[in-house]
Amino acid sequence: MRTDVEAWFARRTSRMADWDRAALARAKGSTSVSVVLPARNEERTVGDIVRRLRRELVDELPLVDEVVVIDSGSEDRTGDEARAAGATVHRQCDVRPELGDRPGKGEALWKSLFVTTGDVVVFLDADLRDFNPGFAVGLIGPLLADPRTHFVKAIYDRPLTDGRTVLPAGGGRVTEILARPLINVHFPELAGVVQPLAGEYAGRRALLERLPFVSGYGVEIAMLVDVLHDVGLDGLAQVDLGRRVHRNSPDDALCRMAGQVYLALLSRLELHGRALPTVDPSTDLTQFARDRGAFVPLVSCVGVDERPPAATLQQYRPRSDRVPSA
């Protein structure tokens, strides 16, 4: 790593155990905190996550002010389970419907800014198993402790189930094969970020509302680069949450994810003046499956688009005009 990145890594990397939830609650003052879970067909896990967040960080200890689930068109009982566990649930398509609705996680995150109230917003995936409310505590900690910190990324071990055993790491396959090499080449300032595609992170609303949100699986890589451009490397921090367990995706799904991640990164190279494209990239991804002894091409679109910064829209109300939902 570059010497400045190595110094950042040592200075801005902490562990979940470093952050005492009771001390943070006392130091919180008037700062409000929202936890957001974007969810699609997560009825098996979302209820337990919400229940533990509310019990430990809302009811027992006033660290979190609201727990909000953005239901991205679930076809199961995700919304019902989350609501029964104590979350405020919004269907993604019902949030500012006049702005339309687009598929993908990035849309859920962007729309959450319209229905939450926190000065600090924590994003957690809704498919986490063995969930620990300390995940939220760790992400909140650096933001409450240091006003110079604007964005906090989770880092962790990701077990990969291979059908016979559970491997200690290797679950971040798109990160290791695609995202990390590209980041090191094009954005070496971010080489110290352990999990650039992590779905768990937190930021100050004042930052998040001035960022564009890329659609689909490109949202994490694009946001990380945009945050770097906005607040600089020292405005970022990362927290080791230990071990994160969720379902692993098959290779064909990871291929589509990688396509979106790459296109999102290309868009950031152009946006921030680090590359000038000579042709528009193709958004069609061709994969192959065997059918009756022959290979059959399967074509899907992996194109990404993006929403503008929420603060630039007339429909976006200042946080002070809203009523907390928890």
mmCIF file of N, CA and C in Angstrom, residues 17-96:
data_model
loop_
_atom_site.group_PDB
_atom_site.id
_atom_site.type_symbol
_atom_site.label_atom_id
_atom_site.label_comp_id
_atom_site.label_asym_id
_atom_site.label_seq_id
_atom_site.Cartn_x
_atom_site.Cartn_y
_atom_site.Cartn_z
ATOM 1 N N ALA A 17 -15.621 -4.580 18.997
ATOM 2 C CA ALA A 17 -15.461 -4.591 20.451
ATOM 3 C C ALA A 17 -14.916 -3.282 21.005
ATOM 4 N N ASP A 18 -14.373 -2.433 20.139
ATOM 5 C CA ASP A 18 -13.838 -1.159 20.597
ATOM 6 C C ASP A 18 -14.935 -0.164 20.974
ATOM 7 N N TRP A 19 -16.178 -0.453 20.560
ATOM 8 C CA TRP A 19 -17.247 0.523 20.717
ATOM 9 C C TRP A 19 -18.252 0.044 21.745
ATOM 10 N N ASP A 20 -18.319 0.736 22.860
ATOM 11 C CA ASP A 20 -19.232 0.402 23.946
ATOM 12 C C ASP A 20 -20.584 1.063 23.688
ATOM 13 N N ARG A 21 -21.610 0.250 23.577
ATOM 14 C CA ARG A 21 -22.919 0.805 23.201
ATOM 15 C C ARG A 21 -23.485 1.758 24.245
ATOM 16 N N ALA A 22 -23.265 1.460 25.505
ATOM 17 C CA ALA A 22 -23.777 2.342 26.556
ATOM 18 C C ALA A 22 -23.068 3.691 26.520
ATOM 19 N N ALA A 23 -21.756 3.674 26.309
ATOM 20 C CA ALA A 23 -21.008 4.926 26.229
ATOM 21 C C ALA A 23 -21.446 5.740 25.014
ATOM 22 N N LEU A 24 -21.707 5.067 23.909
ATOM 23 C CA LEU A 24 -22.164 5.766 22.709
ATOM 24 C C LEU A 24 -23.538 6.393 22.934
ATOM 25 N N ALA A 25 -24.413 5.660 23.627
ATOM 26 C CA ALA A 25 -25.747 6.191 23.902
ATOM 27 C C ALA A 25 -25.662 7.450 24.762
ATOM 28 N N ARG A 26 -24.720 7.459 25.718
ATOM 29 C CA ARG A 26 -24.553 8.638 26.566
ATOM 30 C C ARG A 26 -23.969 9.807 25.786
ATOM 31 N N ALA A 27 -23.088 9.488 24.833
ATOM 32 C CA ALA A 27 -22.418 10.533 24.065
ATOM 33 C C ALA A 27 -23.239 11.009 22.874
ATOM 34 N N LYS A 28 -24.314 10.338 22.614
ATOM 35 C CA LYS A 28 -25.102 10.605 21.407
ATOM 36 C C LYS A 28 -25.690 12.005 21.375
ATOM 37 N N GLY A 29 -26.125 12.511 22.497
ATOM 38 C CA GLY A 29 -26.709 13.833 22.558
ATOM 39 C C GLY A 29 -27.950 13.940 21.692
ATOM 40 N N SER A 30 -28.016 14.973 20.868
ATOM 41 C CA SER A 30 -29.187 15.195 20.022
ATOM 42 C C SER A 30 -29.078 14.512 18.662
ATOM 43 N N THR A 31 -27.994 13.819 18.430
ATOM 44 C CA THR A 31 -27.827 13.134 17.143
ATOM 45 C C THR A 31 -28.800 11.968 17.053
ATOM 46 N N SER A 32 -29.572 11.892 15.995
ATOM 47 C CA SER A 32 -30.529 10.804 15.813
ATOM 48 C C SER A 32 -29.970 9.777 14.830
ATOM 49 N N VAL A 33 -30.379 8.518 15.023
ATOM 50 C CA VAL A 33 -29.838 7.403 14.244
ATOM 51 C C VAL A 33 -30.974 6.576 13.661
ATOM 52 N N SER A 34 -30.917 6.340 12.368
ATOM 53 C CA SER A 34 -31.854 5.449 11.687
ATOM 54 C C SER A 34 -31.115 4.217 11.198
ATOM 55 N N VAL A 35 -31.715 3.047 11.369
ATOM 56 C CA VAL A 35 -31.189 1.814 10.787
ATOM 57 C C VAL A 35 -32.142 1.389 9.678
ATOM 58 N N VAL A 36 -31.604 1.160 8.496
ATOM 59 C CA VAL A 36 -32.393 0.808 7.325
ATOM 60 C C VAL A 36 -32.000 -0.579 6.828
ATOM 61 N N LEU A 37 -33.003 -1.402 6.583
ATOM 62 C CA LEU A 37 -32.777 -2.716 5.996
ATOM 63 C C LEU A 37 -33.509 -2.790 4.658
ATOM 64 N N PRO A 38 -32.792 -2.741 3.533
ATOM 65 C CA PRO A 38 -33.432 -3.017 2.256
ATOM 66 C C PRO A 38 -33.688 -4.514 2.166
ATOM 67 N N ALA A 39 -34.878 -4.914 1.751
ATOM 68 C CA ALA A 39 -35.218 -6.338 1.822
ATOM 69 C C ALA A 39 -36.082 -6.760 0.645
ATOM 70 N N ARG A 40 -35.772 -7.904 0.098
ATOM 71 C CA ARG A 40 -36.597 -8.536 -0.926
ATOM 72 C C ARG A 40 -36.619 -10.034 -0.660
ATOM 73 N N ASN A 41 -37.780 -10.552 -0.305
ATOM 74 C CA ASN A 41 -37.964 -11.982 -0.035
ATOM 75 C C ASN A 41 -37.011 -12.483 1.052
ATOM 76 N N GLU A 42 -37.028 -11.798 2.196
ATOM 77 C CA GLU A 42 -36.154 -12.155 3.311
ATOM 78 C C GLU A 42 -36.972 -12.495 4.559
ATOM 79 N N GLU A 43 -38.094 -13.177 4.394
ATOM 80 C CA GLU A 43 -38.962 -13.458 5.538
ATOM 81 C C GLU A 43 -38.279 -14.339 6.578
ATOM 82 N N ARG A 44 -37.305 -15.129 6.194
ATOM 83 C CA ARG A 44 -36.658 -16.046 7.135
ATOM 84 C C ARG A 44 -35.714 -15.339 8.089
ATOM 85 N N THR A 45 -35.192 -14.194 7.717
ATOM 86 C CA THR A 45 -34.171 -13.548 8.538
ATOM 87 C C THR A 45 -34.549 -12.156 9.025
ATOM 88 N N VAL A 46 -35.387 -11.424 8.294
ATOM 89 C CA VAL A 46 -35.608 -10.016 8.611
ATOM 90 C C VAL A 46 -36.254 -9.815 9.975
ATOM 91 N N GLY A 47 -37.155 -10.709 10.366
ATOM 92 C CA GLY A 47 -37.838 -10.543 11.646
ATOM 93 C C GLY A 47 -36.885 -10.607 12.821
ATOM 94 N N ASP A 48 -35.991 -11.575 12.814
ATOM 95 C CA ASP A 48 -35.036 -11.709 13.920
ATOM 96 C C ASP A 48 -34.105 -10.502 13.989
ATOM 97 N N ILE A 49 -33.661 -10.005 12.840
ATOM 98 C CA ILE A 49 -32.784 -8.839 12.821
ATOM 99 C C ILE A 49 -33.486 -7.633 13.423
ATOM 100 N N VAL A 50 -34.703 -7.375 12.974
ATOM 101 C CA VAL A 50 -35.459 -6.231 13.482
ATOM 102 C C VAL A 50 -35.719 -6.376 14.975
ATOM 103 N N ARG A 51 -36.119 -7.559 15.385
ATOM 104 C CA ARG A 51 -36.476 -7.798 16.790
ATOM 105 C C ARG A 51 -35.282 -7.517 17.703
ATOM 106 N N ARG A 52 -34.123 -7.974 17.319
ATOM 107 C CA ARG A 52 -32.939 -7.779 18.156
ATOM 108 C C ARG A 52 -32.478 -6.331 18.147
ATOM 109 N N LEU A 53 -32.570 -5.681 16.999
ATOM 110 C CA LEU A 53 -32.214 -4.270 16.951
ATOM 111 C C LEU A 53 -33.104 -3.448 17.879
ATOM 112 N N ARG A 54 -34.396 -3.696 17.811
ATOM 113 C CA ARG A 54 -35.323 -2.915 18.628
ATOM 114 C C ARG A 54 -35.138 -3.214 20.117
ATOM 115 N N ARG A 55 -34.993 -4.479 20.450
ATOM 116 C CA ARG A 55 -34.870 -4.831 21.864
ATOM 117 C C ARG A 55 -33.599 -4.247 22.472
ATOM 118 N N GLU A 56 -32.463 -4.405 21.775
ATOM 119 C CA GLU A 56 -31.182 -4.053 22.380
ATOM 120 C C GLU A 56 -30.757 -2.605 22.160
ATOM 121 N N LEU A 57 -31.173 -2.012 21.054
ATOM 122 C CA LEU A 57 -30.654 -0.684 20.723
ATOM 123 C C LEU A 57 -31.714 0.408 20.681
ATOM 124 N N VAL A 58 -32.994 0.030 20.804
ATOM 125 C CA VAL A 58 -34.071 1.022 20.876
ATOM 126 C C VAL A 58 -34.719 1.008 22.250
ATOM 127 N N ASP A 59 -35.163 -0.170 22.701
ATOM 128 C CA ASP A 59 -35.902 -0.270 23.958
ATOM 129 C C ASP A 59 -34.991 -0.301 25.186
ATOM 130 N N GLU A 60 -33.987 -1.190 25.174
ATOM 131 C CA GLU A 60 -33.114 -1.326 26.334
ATOM 132 C C GLU A 60 -32.096 -0.196 26.420
ATOM 133 N N LEU A 61 -31.680 0.321 25.296
ATOM 134 C CA LEU A 61 -30.636 1.334 25.258
ATOM 135 C C LEU A 61 -30.967 2.304 24.124
ATOM 136 N N PRO A 62 -31.157 3.563 24.423
ATOM 137 C CA PRO A 62 -31.613 4.504 23.386
ATOM 138 C C PRO A 62 -30.484 4.959 22.461
ATOM 139 N N LEU A 63 -29.961 4.014 21.678
ATOM 140 C CA LEU A 63 -28.910 4.357 20.724
ATOM 141 C C LEU A 63 -29.483 4.574 19.328
ATOM 142 N N VAL A 64 -30.472 3.765 18.957
ATOM 143 C CA VAL A 64 -31.112 3.855 17.644
ATOM 144 C C VAL A 64 -32.504 4.448 17.813
ATOM 145 N N ASP A 65 -32.870 5.372 16.930
ATOM 146 C CA ASP A 65 -34.158 6.052 17.040
ATOM 147 C C ASP A 65 -35.246 5.406 16.186
ATOM 148 N N GLU A 66 -34.885 4.760 15.102
ATOM 149 C CA GLU A 66 -35.888 4.104 14.267
ATOM 150 C C GLU A 66 -35.253 2.972 13.475
ATOM 151 N N VAL A 67 -36.057 1.932 13.248
ATOM 152 C CA VAL A 67 -35.657 0.796 12.413
ATOM 153 C C VAL A 67 -36.654 0.738 11.261
ATOM 154 N N VAL A 68 -36.150 0.892 10.050
ATOM 155 C CA VAL A 68 -36.995 1.004 8.866
ATOM 156 C C VAL A 68 -36.615 -0.085 7.867
ATOM 157 N N VAL A 69 -37.621 -0.772 7.360
ATOM 158 C CA VAL A 69 -37.419 -1.776 6.316
ATOM 159 C C VAL A 69 -38.023 -1.243 5.020
ATOM 160 N N ILE A 70 -37.233 -1.262 3.960
ATOM 161 C CA ILE A 70 -37.714 -0.905 2.626
ATOM 162 C C ILE A 70 -37.940 -2.200 1.877
ATOM 163 N N ASP A 71 -39.199 -2.546 1.661
ATOM 164 C CA ASP A 71 -39.570 -3.803 1.012
ATOM 165 C C ASP A 71 -39.545 -3.610 -0.503
ATOM 166 N N SER A 72 -38.576 -4.245 -1.142
ATOM 167 C CA SER A 72 -38.373 -4.071 -2.584
ATOM 168 C C SER A 72 -39.162 -5.100 -3.387
ATOM 169 N N GLY A 73 -40.478 -5.044 -3.273
ATOM 170 C CA GLY A 73 -41.322 -5.918 -4.082
ATOM 171 C C GLY A 73 -41.272 -7.374 -3.676
ATOM 172 N N SER A 74 -41.210 -7.649 -2.390
ATOM 173 C CA SER A 74 -41.151 -9.045 -1.930
ATOM 174 C C SER A 74 -42.407 -9.804 -2.331
ATOM 175 N N GLU A 75 -42.214 -11.084 -2.616
ATOM 176 C CA GLU A 75 -43.324 -11.970 -2.948
ATOM 177 C C GLU A 75 -43.640 -12.914 -1.800
ATOM 178 N N ASP A 76 -42.949 -12.758 -0.695
ATOM 179 C CA ASP A 76 -43.209 -13.581 0.489
ATOM 180 C C ASP A 76 -43.709 -12.659 1.613
ATOM 181 N N ARG A 77 -43.527 -13.075 2.861
ATOM 182 C CA ARG A 77 -44.053 -12.326 4.003
ATOM 183 C C ARG A 77 -42.998 -11.417 4.644
ATOM 184 N N THR A 78 -42.049 -10.951 3.852
ATOM 185 C CA THR A 78 -41.005 -10.078 4.393
ATOM 186 C C THR A 78 -41.593 -8.887 5.139
ATOM 187 N N GLY A 79 -42.506 -8.175 4.507
ATOM 188 C CA GLY A 79 -43.095 -7.000 5.143
ATOM 189 C C GLY A 79 -43.834 -7.328 6.420
ATOM 190 N N ASP A 80 -44.601 -8.413 6.405
ATOM 191 C CA ASP A 80 -45.353 -8.823 7.591
ATOM 192 C C ASP A 80 -44.432 -9.185 8.741
ATOM 193 N N GLU A 81 -43.377 -9.940 8.436
ATOM 194 C CA GLU A 81 -42.433 -10.356 9.480
ATOM 195 C C GLU A 81 -41.721 -9.139 10.075
ATOM 196 N N ALA A 82 -41.318 -8.216 9.220
ATOM 197 C CA ALA A 82 -40.619 -7.030 9.711
ATOM 198 C C ALA A 82 -41.533 -6.160 10.557
ATOM 199 N N ARG A 83 -42.762 -5.994 10.121
ATOM 200 C CA ARG A 83 -43.731 -5.173 10.852
ATOM 201 C C ARG A 83 -44.056 -5.795 12.209
ATOM 202 N N ALA A 84 -44.239 -7.105 12.227
ATOM 203 C CA ALA A 84 -44.551 -7.792 13.486
ATOM 204 C C ALA A 84 -43.399 -7.700 14.478
ATOM 205 N N ALA A 85 -42.182 -7.593 13.950
ATOM 206 C CA ALA A 85 -41.009 -7.501 14.824
ATOM 207 C C ALA A 85 -40.769 -6.082 15.327
ATOM 208 N N GLY A 86 -41.494 -5.112 14.786
ATOM 209 C CA GLY A 86 -41.387 -3.752 15.292
ATOM 210 C C GLY A 86 -40.801 -2.726 14.348
ATOM 211 N N ALA A 87 -40.544 -3.109 13.098
ATOM 212 C CA ALA A 87 -39.999 -2.150 12.141
ATOM 213 C C ALA A 87 -41.106 -1.312 11.518
ATOM 214 N N THR A 88 -40.762 -0.131 11.086
ATOM 215 C CA THR A 88 -41.614 0.634 10.191
ATOM 216 C C THR A 88 -41.307 0.151 8.773
ATOM 217 N N VAL A 89 -42.324 -0.284 8.056
ATOM 218 C CA VAL A 89 -42.122 -0.889 6.741
ATOM 219 C C VAL A 89 -42.697 0.012 5.658
ATOM 220 N N HIS A 90 -41.897 0.255 4.650
ATOM 221 C CA HIS A 90 -42.348 1.002 3.479
ATOM 222 C C HIS A 90 -42.133 0.142 2.244
ATOM 223 N N ARG A 91 -43.154 0.017 1.433
ATOM 224 C CA ARG A 91 -42.951 -0.619 0.139
ATOM 225 C C ARG A 91 -42.200 0.360 -0.758
ATOM 226 N N GLN A 92 -41.159 -0.127 -1.374
ATOM 227 C CA GLN A 92 -40.307 0.733 -2.190
ATOM 228 C C GLN A 92 -41.111 1.501 -3.235
ATOM 229 N N CYS A 93 -42.051 0.824 -3.876
ATOM 230 C CA CYS A 93 -42.826 1.466 -4.945
ATOM 231 C C CYS A 93 -43.750 2.562 -4.425
ATOM 232 N N ASP A 94 -44.032 2.561 -3.104
ATOM 233 C CA ASP A 94 -44.933 3.558 -2.529
ATOM 234 C C ASP A 94 -44.216 4.810 -2.029
ATOM 235 N N VAL A 95 -42.901 4.774 -2.012
ATOM 236 C CA VAL A 95 -42.130 5.931 -1.563
ATOM 237 C C VAL A 95 -41.936 6.870 -2.756
ATOM 238 N N ARG A 96 -42.486 8.063 -2.646
ATOM 239 C CA ARG A 96 -42.428 9.049 -3.710
ATOM 240 C C ARG A 96 -42.751 8.421 -5.073
#
